[in-house]
GROMACS .gro file of C-alpha atoms in nm:
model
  206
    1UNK     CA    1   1.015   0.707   1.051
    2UNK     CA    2   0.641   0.668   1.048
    3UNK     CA    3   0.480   0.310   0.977
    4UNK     CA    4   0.164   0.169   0.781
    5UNK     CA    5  -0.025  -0.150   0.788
    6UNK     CA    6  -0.130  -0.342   0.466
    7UNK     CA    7  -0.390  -0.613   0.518
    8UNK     CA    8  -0.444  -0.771   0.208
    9UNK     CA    9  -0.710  -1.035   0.137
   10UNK     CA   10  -0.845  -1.245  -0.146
   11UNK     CA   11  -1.204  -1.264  -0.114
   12UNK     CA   12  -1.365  -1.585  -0.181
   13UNK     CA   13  -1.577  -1.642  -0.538
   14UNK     CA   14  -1.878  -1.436  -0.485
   15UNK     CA   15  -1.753  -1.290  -0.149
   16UNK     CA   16  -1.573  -0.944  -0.283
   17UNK     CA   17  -1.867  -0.681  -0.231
   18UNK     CA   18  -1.962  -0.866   0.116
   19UNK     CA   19  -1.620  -0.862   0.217
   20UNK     CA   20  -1.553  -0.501   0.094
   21UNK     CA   21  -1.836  -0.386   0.363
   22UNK     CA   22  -1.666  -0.558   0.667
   23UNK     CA   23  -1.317  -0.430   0.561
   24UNK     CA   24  -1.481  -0.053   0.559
   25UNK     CA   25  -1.656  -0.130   0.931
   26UNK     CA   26  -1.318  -0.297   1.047
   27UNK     CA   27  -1.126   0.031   0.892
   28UNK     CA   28  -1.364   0.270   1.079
   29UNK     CA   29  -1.333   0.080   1.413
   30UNK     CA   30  -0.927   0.098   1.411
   31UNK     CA   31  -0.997   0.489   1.398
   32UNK     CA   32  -0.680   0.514   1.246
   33UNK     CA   33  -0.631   0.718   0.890
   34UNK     CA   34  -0.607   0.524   0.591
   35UNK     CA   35  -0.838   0.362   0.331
   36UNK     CA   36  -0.918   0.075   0.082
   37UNK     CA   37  -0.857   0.021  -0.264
   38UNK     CA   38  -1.037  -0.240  -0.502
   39UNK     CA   39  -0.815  -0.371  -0.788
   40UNK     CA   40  -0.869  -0.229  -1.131
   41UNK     CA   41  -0.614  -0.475  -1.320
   42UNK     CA   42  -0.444  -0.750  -1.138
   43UNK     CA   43  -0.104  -0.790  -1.155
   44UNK     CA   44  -0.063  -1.183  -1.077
   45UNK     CA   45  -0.217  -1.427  -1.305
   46UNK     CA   46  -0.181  -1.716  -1.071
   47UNK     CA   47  -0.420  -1.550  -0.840
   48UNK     CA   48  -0.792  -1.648  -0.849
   49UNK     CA   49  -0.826  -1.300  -0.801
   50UNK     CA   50  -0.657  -1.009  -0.678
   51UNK     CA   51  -0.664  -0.881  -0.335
   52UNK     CA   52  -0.869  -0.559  -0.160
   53UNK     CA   53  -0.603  -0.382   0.007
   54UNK     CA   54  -0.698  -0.188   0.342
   55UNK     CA   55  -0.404   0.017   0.467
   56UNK     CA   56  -0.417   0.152   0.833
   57UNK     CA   57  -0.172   0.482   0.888
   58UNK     CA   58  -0.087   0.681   1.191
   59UNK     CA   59   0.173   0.483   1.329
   60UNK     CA   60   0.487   0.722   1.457
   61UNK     CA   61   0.736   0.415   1.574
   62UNK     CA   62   0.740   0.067   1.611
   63UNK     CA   63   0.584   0.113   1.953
   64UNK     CA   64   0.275   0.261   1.838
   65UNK     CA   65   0.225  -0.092   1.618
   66UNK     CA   66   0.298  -0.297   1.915
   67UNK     CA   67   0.030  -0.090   2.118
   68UNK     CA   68  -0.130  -0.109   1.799
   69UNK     CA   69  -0.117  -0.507   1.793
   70UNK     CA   70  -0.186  -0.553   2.137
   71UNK     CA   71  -0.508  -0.351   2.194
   72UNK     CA   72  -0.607  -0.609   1.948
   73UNK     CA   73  -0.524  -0.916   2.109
   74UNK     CA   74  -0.683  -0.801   2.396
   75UNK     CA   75  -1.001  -0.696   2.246
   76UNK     CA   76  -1.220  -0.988   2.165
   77UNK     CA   77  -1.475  -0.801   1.958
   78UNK     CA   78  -1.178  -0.670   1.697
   79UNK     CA   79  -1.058  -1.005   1.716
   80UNK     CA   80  -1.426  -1.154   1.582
   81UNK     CA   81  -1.467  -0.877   1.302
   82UNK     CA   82  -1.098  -1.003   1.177
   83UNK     CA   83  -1.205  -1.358   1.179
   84UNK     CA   84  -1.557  -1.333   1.050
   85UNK     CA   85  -1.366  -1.115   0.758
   86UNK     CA   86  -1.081  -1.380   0.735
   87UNK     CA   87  -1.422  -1.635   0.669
   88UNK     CA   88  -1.490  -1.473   0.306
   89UNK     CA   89  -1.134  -1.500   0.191
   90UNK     CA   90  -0.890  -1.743   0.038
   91UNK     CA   91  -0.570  -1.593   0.125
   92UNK     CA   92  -0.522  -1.268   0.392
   93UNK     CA   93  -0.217  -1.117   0.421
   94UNK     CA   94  -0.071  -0.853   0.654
   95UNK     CA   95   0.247  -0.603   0.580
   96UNK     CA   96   0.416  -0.343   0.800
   97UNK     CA   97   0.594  -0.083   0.603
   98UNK     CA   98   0.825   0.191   0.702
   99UNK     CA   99   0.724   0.492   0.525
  100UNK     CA  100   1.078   0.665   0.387
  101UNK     CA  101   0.887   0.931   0.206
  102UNK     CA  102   0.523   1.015   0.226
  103UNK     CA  103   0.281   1.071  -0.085
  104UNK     CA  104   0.219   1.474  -0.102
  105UNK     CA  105  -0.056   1.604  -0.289
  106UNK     CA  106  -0.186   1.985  -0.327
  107UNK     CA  107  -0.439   2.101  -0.165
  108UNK     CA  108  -0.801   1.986  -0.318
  109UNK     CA  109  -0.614   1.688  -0.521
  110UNK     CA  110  -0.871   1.432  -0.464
  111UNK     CA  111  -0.684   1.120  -0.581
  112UNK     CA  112  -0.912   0.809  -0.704
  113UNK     CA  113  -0.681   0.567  -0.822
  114UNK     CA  114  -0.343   0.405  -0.708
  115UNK     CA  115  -0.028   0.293  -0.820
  116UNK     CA  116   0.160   0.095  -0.618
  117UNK     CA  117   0.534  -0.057  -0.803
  118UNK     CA  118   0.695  -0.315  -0.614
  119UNK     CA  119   1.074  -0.393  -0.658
  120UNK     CA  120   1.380  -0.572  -0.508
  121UNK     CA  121   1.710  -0.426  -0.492
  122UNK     CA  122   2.020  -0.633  -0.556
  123UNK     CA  123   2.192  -0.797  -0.243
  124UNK     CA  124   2.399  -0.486  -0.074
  125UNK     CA  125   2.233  -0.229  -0.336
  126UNK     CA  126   1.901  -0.121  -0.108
  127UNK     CA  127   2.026   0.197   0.020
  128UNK     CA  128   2.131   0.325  -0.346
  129UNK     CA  129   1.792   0.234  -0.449
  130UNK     CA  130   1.650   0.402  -0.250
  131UNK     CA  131   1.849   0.691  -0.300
  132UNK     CA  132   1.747   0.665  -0.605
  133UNK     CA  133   1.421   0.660  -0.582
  134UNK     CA  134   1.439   0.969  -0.373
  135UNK     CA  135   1.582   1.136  -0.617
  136UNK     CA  136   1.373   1.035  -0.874
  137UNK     CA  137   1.058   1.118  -0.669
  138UNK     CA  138   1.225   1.507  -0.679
  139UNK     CA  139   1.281   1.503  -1.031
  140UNK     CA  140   0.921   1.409  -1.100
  141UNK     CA  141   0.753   1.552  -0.814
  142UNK     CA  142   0.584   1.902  -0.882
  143UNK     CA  143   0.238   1.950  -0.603
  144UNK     CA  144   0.186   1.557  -0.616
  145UNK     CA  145   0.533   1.360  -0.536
  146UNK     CA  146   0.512   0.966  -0.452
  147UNK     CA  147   0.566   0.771  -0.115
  148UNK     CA  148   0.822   0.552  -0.113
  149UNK     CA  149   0.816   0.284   0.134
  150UNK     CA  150   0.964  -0.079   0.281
  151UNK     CA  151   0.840  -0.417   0.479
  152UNK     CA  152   0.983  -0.519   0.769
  153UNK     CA  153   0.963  -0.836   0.641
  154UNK     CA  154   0.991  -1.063   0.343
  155UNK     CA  155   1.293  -0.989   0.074
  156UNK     CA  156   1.498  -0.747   0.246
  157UNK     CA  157   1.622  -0.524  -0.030
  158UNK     CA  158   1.211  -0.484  -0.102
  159UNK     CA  159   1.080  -0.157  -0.186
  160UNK     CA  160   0.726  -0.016  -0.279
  161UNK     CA  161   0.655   0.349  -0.490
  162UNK     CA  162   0.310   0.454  -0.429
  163UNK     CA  163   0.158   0.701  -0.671
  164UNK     CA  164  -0.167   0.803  -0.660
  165UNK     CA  165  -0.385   0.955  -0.916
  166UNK     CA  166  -0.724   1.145  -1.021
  167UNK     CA  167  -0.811   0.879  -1.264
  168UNK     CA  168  -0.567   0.603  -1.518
  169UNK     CA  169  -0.467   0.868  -1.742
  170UNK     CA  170  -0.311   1.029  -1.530
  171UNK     CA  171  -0.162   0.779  -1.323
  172UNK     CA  172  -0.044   0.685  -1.673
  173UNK     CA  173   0.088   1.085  -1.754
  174UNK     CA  174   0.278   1.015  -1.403
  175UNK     CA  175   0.461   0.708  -1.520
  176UNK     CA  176   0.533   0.855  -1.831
  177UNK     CA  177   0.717   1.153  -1.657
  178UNK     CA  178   0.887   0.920  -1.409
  179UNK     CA  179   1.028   0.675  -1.689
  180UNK     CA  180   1.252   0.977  -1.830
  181UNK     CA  181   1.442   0.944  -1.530
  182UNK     CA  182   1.447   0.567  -1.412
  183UNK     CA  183   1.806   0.469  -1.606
  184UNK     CA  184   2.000   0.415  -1.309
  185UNK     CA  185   1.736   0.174  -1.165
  186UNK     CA  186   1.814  -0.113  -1.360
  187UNK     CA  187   2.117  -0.189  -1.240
  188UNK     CA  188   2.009  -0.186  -0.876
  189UNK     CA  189   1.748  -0.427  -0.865
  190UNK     CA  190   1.695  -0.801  -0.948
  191UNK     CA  191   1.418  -0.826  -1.164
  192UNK     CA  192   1.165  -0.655  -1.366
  193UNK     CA  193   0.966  -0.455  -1.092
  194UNK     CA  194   0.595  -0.580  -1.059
  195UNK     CA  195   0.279  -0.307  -1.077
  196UNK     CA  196  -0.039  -0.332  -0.880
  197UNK     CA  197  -0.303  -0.089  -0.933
  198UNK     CA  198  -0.643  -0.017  -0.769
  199UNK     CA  199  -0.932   0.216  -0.680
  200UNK     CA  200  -0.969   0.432  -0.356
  201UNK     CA  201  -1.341   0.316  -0.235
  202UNK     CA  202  -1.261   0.405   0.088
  203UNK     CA  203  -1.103   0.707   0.313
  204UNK     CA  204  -1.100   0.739   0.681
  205UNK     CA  205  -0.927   1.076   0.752
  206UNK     CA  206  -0.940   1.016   1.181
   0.00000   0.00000   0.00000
């Protein structure tokens, strides 16, 4: 199964634009596929602010993020652009994910916008979830279907559905669709799934 990288980070008051620039020159540097999204509505109250989100792709296997990892601690000019970014944040974050399904999108879809629903599958439920899920991501999917995806870490039943979109309406149109066929989900997860969503500023297509 293939693998991304989320670094999340909370910029500092007065910070976001500043750090937004040094997460796009970090991004480039990796030369890895991926991109950044702002937040358009955040989904945690508690938070100052919500975080910028860069994601890295192009990972194959677990090896490629060690090699990944350990290019980095071994280069000591990657290892001051992550610091000096680390400087204009409160909180950074970073979260490996294996990717169970990939987003799909028809050719000349130019996605702006992002969807990303977070939820937690009761203890010993996971794999029906995402069963699930996958079945629900048929169901709905047509040219554009949804990536469907899990940390390595943190609550182990823990599973993300990312949707993207060319604007709110229709990420809105998509969750529409998708809610005609969510019934069974209830019963497999522990609480009321959380929704983040945010804007692609950002593509690197290496």
């Amino acid at each position: 199964m293939p693998y991304v990288i989320n670094i999340l980070r909370i910029p500092k008051a007065g910070k976001t634009f500043e750090l937004l620039e040094g997460m796009k020159a970090a991004h480039a540097a990796t030369g890895r596929p991926g991109g950044i999204t702002v937040p358009i509505s955040g989904a945690n109250p508690n938070n100052t602010r919500p975080a910028l989100v860069s994601m890295v792709r192009g990972f194959d296997t677990l090896d490629d993020v060690d090699s990944f990892h350990n290019a980095f601690i071994s280069n000591a000019e990657a290892q001051k652009r992550q610091m000096a970014l680390e400087e204009l944040c409160d909180k950074n974050n970073y979260v490996i994910s294996e990717t169970l399904a990939s987003p799909e999108s028809s050719e000349g879809y130019e996605a702006t916008v992002v969807s990303r629903v977070v939820m937690t599958a009761k203890p010993g439920k996971a794999p029906e979830l995402i069963k699930e899920l996958l079945d629900i991501r048929e169901k709905v999917g047509g040219d554009n279907k949804a990536g469907i995806s899990r940390p390595i870490t943190g609550p182990i039943g823990a599973v993300r559905v990312t949707t993207l979109g060319t604007s709110l309406q229709d990420l809105d149109n998509k969750r529409a669709e998708t809610v005609k066929h969510t019934g069974g989900v209830g019963d497999l997860i522990s609480a009321s799934p959380v929704r983040y969503l945010g804007r692609i500023v950002y593509r690197n297509q290496a």
